[in-house]
Coordinates of C-alpha atoms in Angstrom, one line a residue:
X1 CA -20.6 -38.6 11.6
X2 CA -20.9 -39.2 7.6
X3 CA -22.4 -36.5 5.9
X4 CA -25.9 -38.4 4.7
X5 CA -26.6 -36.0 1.9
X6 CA -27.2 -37.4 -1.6
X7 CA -24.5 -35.8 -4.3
X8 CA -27.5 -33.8 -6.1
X9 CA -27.9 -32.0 -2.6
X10 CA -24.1 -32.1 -2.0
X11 CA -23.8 -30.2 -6.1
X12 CA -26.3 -27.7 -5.7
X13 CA -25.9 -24.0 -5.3
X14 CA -26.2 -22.7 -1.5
X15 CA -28.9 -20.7 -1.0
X16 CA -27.0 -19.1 2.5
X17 CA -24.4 -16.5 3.4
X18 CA -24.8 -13.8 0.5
X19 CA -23.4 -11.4 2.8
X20 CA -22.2 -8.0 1.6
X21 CA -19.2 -6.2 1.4
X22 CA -20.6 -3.3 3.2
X23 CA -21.5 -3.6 7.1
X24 CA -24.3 -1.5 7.6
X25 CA -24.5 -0.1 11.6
X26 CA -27.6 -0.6 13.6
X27 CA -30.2 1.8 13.2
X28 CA -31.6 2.4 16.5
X29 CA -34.6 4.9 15.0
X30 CA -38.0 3.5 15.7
X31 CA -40.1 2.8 12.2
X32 CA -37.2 4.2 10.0
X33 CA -37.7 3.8 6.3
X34 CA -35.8 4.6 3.5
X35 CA -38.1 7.3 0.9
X36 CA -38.4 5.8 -2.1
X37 CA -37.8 9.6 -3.8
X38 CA -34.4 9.3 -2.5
X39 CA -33.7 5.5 -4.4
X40 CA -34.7 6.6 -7.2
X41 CA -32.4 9.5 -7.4
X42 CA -29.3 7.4 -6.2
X43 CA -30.1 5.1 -9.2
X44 CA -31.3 8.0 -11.7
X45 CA -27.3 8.5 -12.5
X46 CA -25.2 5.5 -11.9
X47 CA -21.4 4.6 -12.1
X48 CA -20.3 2.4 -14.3
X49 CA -16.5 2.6 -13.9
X50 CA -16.1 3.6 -17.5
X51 CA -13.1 5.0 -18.9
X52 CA -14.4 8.4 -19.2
X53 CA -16.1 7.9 -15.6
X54 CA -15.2 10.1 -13.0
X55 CA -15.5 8.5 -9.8
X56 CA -14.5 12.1 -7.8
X57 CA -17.5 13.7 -9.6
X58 CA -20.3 10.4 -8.4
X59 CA -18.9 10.7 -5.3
X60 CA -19.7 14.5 -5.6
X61 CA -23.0 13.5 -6.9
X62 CA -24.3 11.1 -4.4
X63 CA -23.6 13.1 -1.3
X64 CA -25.3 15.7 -2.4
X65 CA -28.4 13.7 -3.2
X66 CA -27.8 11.5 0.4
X67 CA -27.0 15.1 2.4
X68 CA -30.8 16.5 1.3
X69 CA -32.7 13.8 3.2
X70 CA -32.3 13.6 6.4
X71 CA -33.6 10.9 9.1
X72 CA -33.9 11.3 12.9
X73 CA -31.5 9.8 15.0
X74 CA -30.4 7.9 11.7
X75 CA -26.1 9.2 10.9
X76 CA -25.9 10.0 7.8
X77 CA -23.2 7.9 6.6
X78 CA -25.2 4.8 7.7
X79 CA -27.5 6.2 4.8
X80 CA -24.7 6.6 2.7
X81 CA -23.7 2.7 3.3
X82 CA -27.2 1.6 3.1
X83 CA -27.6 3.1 -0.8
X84 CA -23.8 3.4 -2.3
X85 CA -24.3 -0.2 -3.7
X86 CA -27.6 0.8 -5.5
X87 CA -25.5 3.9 -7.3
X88 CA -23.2 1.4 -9.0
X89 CA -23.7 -0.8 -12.5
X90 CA -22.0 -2.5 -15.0
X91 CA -18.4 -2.9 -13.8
X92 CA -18.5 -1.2 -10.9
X93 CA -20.7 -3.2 -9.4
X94 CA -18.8 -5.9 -10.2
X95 CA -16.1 -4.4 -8.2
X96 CA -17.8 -4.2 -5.1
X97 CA -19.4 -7.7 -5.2
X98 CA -15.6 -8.8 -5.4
X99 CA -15.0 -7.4 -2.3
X100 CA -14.9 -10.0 0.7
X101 CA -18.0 -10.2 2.7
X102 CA -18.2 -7.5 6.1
X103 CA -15.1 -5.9 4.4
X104 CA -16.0 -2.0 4.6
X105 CA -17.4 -1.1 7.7
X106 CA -17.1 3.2 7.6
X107 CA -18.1 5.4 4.8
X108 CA -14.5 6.9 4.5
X109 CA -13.3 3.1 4.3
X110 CA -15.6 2.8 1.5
X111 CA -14.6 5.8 -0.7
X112 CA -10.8 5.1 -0.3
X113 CA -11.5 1.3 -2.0
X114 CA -13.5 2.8 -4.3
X115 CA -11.0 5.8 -5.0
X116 CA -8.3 3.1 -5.1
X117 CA -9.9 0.9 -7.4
X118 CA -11.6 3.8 -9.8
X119 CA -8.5 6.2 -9.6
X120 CA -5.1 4.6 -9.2
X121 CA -2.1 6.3 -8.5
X122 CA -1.2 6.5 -12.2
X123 CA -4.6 8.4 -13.1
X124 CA -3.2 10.9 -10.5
X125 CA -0.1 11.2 -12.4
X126 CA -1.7 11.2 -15.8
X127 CA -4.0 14.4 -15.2
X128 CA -0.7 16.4 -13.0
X129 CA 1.1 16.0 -16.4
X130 CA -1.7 16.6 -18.1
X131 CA -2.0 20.4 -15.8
X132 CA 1.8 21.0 -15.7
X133 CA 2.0 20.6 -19.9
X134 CA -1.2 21.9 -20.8
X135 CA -1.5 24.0 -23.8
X136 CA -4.1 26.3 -25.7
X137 CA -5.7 24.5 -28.6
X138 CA -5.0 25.8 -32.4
X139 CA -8.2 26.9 -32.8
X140 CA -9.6 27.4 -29.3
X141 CA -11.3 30.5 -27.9
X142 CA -10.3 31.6 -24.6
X143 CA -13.4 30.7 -22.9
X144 CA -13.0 27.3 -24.4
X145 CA -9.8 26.9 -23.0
X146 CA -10.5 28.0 -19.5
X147 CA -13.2 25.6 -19.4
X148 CA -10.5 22.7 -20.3
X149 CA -8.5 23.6 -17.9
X150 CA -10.9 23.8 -14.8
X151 CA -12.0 20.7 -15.9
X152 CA -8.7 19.3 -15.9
X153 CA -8.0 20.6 -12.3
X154 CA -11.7 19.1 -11.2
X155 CA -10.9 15.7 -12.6
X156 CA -7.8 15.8 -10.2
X157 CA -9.0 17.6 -6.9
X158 CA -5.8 16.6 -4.8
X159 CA -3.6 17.6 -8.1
X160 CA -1.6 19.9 -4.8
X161 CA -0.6 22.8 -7.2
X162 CA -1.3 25.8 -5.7
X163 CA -3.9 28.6 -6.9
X164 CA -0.2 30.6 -8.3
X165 CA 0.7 27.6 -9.8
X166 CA -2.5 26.8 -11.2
X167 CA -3.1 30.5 -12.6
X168 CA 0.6 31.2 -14.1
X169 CA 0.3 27.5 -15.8
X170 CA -2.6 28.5 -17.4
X171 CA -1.4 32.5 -18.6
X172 CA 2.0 30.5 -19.8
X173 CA -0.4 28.1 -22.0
X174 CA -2.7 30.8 -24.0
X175 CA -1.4 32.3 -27.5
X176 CA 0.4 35.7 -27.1
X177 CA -2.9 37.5 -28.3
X178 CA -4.5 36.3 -25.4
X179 CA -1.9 37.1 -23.3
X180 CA -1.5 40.6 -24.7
X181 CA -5.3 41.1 -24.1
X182 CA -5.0 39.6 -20.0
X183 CA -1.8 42.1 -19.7
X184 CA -3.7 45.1 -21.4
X185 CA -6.9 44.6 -18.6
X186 CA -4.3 44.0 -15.7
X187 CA -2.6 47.8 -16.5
X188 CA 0.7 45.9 -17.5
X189 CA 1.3 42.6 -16.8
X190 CA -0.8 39.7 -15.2
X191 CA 1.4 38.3 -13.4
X192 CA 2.2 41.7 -11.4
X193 CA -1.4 40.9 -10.0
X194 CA -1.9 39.4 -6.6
X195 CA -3.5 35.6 -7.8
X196 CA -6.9 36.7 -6.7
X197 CA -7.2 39.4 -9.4
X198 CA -5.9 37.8 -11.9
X199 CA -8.8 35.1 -11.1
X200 CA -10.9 37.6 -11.5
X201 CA -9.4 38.9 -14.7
X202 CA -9.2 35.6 -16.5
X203 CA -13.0 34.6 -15.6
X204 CA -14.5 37.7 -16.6
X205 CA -12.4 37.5 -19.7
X206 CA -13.7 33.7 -20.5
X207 CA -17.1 35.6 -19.9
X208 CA -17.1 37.7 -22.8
X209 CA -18.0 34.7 -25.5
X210 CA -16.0 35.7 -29.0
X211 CA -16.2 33.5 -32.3
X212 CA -12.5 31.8 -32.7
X213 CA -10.2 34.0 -35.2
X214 CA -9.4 31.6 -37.5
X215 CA -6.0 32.4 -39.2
X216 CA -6.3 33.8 -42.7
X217 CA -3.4 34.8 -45.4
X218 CA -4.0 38.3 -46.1
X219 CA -3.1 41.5 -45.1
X220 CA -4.4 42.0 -41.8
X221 CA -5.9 45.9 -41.0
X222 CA -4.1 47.0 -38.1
X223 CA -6.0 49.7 -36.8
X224 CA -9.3 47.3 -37.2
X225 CA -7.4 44.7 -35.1
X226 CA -6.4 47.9 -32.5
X227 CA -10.4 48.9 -32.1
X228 CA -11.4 45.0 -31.6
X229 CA -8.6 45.0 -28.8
X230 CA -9.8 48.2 -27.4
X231 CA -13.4 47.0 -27.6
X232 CA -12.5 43.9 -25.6
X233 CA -10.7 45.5 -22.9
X234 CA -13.8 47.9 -22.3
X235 CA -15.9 45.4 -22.0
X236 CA -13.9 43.9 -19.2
X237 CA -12.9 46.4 -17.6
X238 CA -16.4 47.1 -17.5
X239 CA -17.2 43.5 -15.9
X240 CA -14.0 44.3 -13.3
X241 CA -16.6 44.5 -10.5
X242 CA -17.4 40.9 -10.3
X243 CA -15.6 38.4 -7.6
X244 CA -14.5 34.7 -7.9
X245 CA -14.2 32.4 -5.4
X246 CA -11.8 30.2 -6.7
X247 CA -10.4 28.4 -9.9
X248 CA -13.5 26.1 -10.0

């Protein structure tokens, strides 16, 4: 049968099958509704899939905000489905529009695309090389450095190095007065700690905020330098009580 439609009907737009990317389940809950309190958080701190974006830490982010409401007889993951979209802009939203229609149909589905898409394989081994050759700063304090480096090891949660690794990297990258200072607190040596303690060691060390020692030409004072030493390794010895859970 000929198709009877003028060619200003057959030209325009259609106004049918927008379907998403994202299959949302069946919510079986009677008279669920989504709070609007919980939108608005999901959209108060959006991904954009900028450079300096870091999808692990939105993915972080949003289920944290999705995990503190929770609906009866509603999984949270079909919450997590039903507001992912509404946490994107710009670029990233883009992305997901791109994706074929009823493509993603489980929440892990939908963080491997985006994790794909956001942080390729070469990101990965960016930020390992980035760990393995990572250096202390000319004029960077200790505390200053640590915080580089944990947020090296954040931006790349499944680096794989282990906490030894991650800790003797780190002692191997500091200036030798830093290292003398780490030695003099662990009795000797760090390293002749078990990795635990020399956790411990390094973050109460990075807790004890000192103004960065800029290099000057002139004669130093030795025994000045030997009381600011001796100062630093009271105060954390002092602070030796204190427990960390991990690198992060």
């Amino acid at each position: 049968m000929a198709d009877m439609r003028t060619m200003s009907e057959l030209l325009q737009a259609p106004t049918e099958g927008y379907r998403d990317a994202i299959v949302i389940p069946a919510i079986l809950a009677e008279n669920f509704e989504l709070k609007v309190g919980l939108l608005q958080l999901v959209t108060s701190s959006q991904f954009h899939g900028f450079e300096r974006d870091d999808p692990h830490d939105h993915i972080r982010w949003f289920n944290k905000i999705t995990s503190m409401h929770k609906y009866k007889n509603v999984p949270n993951d079909a919450i997590k489905l039903m507001l992912f979209s509404f946490s994107l802009e710009g670029a990233a939203r883009t992305w997901l529009e791109k994706e074929p229609p009823c493509f993603i149909h489980t929440w892990e589905d939908l963080i491997s695309k985006f994790m794909n898409y956001f942080f390729p394989l070469s990101k990965t081994t960016n930020l390992k090389n980035d760990i393995i050759n990572f250096q202390q700063k000319f004029d960077e304090t200790f505390s200053e450095t640590w915080d580089c480096f944990k947020d090296l090891i954040r931006k790349c949660p499944h680096h794989s190095f282990s906490e030894l690794y991650q800790i003797d990297t780190f002692y191997n990258s500091l200036t030798q007065s830093d290292q003398d200072l780490l030695n003099a607190v662990a009795g000797g040596n760090l390293l002749n700690c078990t990795p635990r303690d020399a956790l411990t060691i390094i973050e109460n060390k990075s807790k004890v905020r000192t103004s960065r020692n800029k290099p000057v030409v002139s004669k130093v004072n030795t025994t000045t330098s030997s009381s600011s030493l001796s100062l630093d390794i009271s105060a954390l010895t002092d602070m030796g009580g204190s427990k960390s859970g991990s690198i992060l």
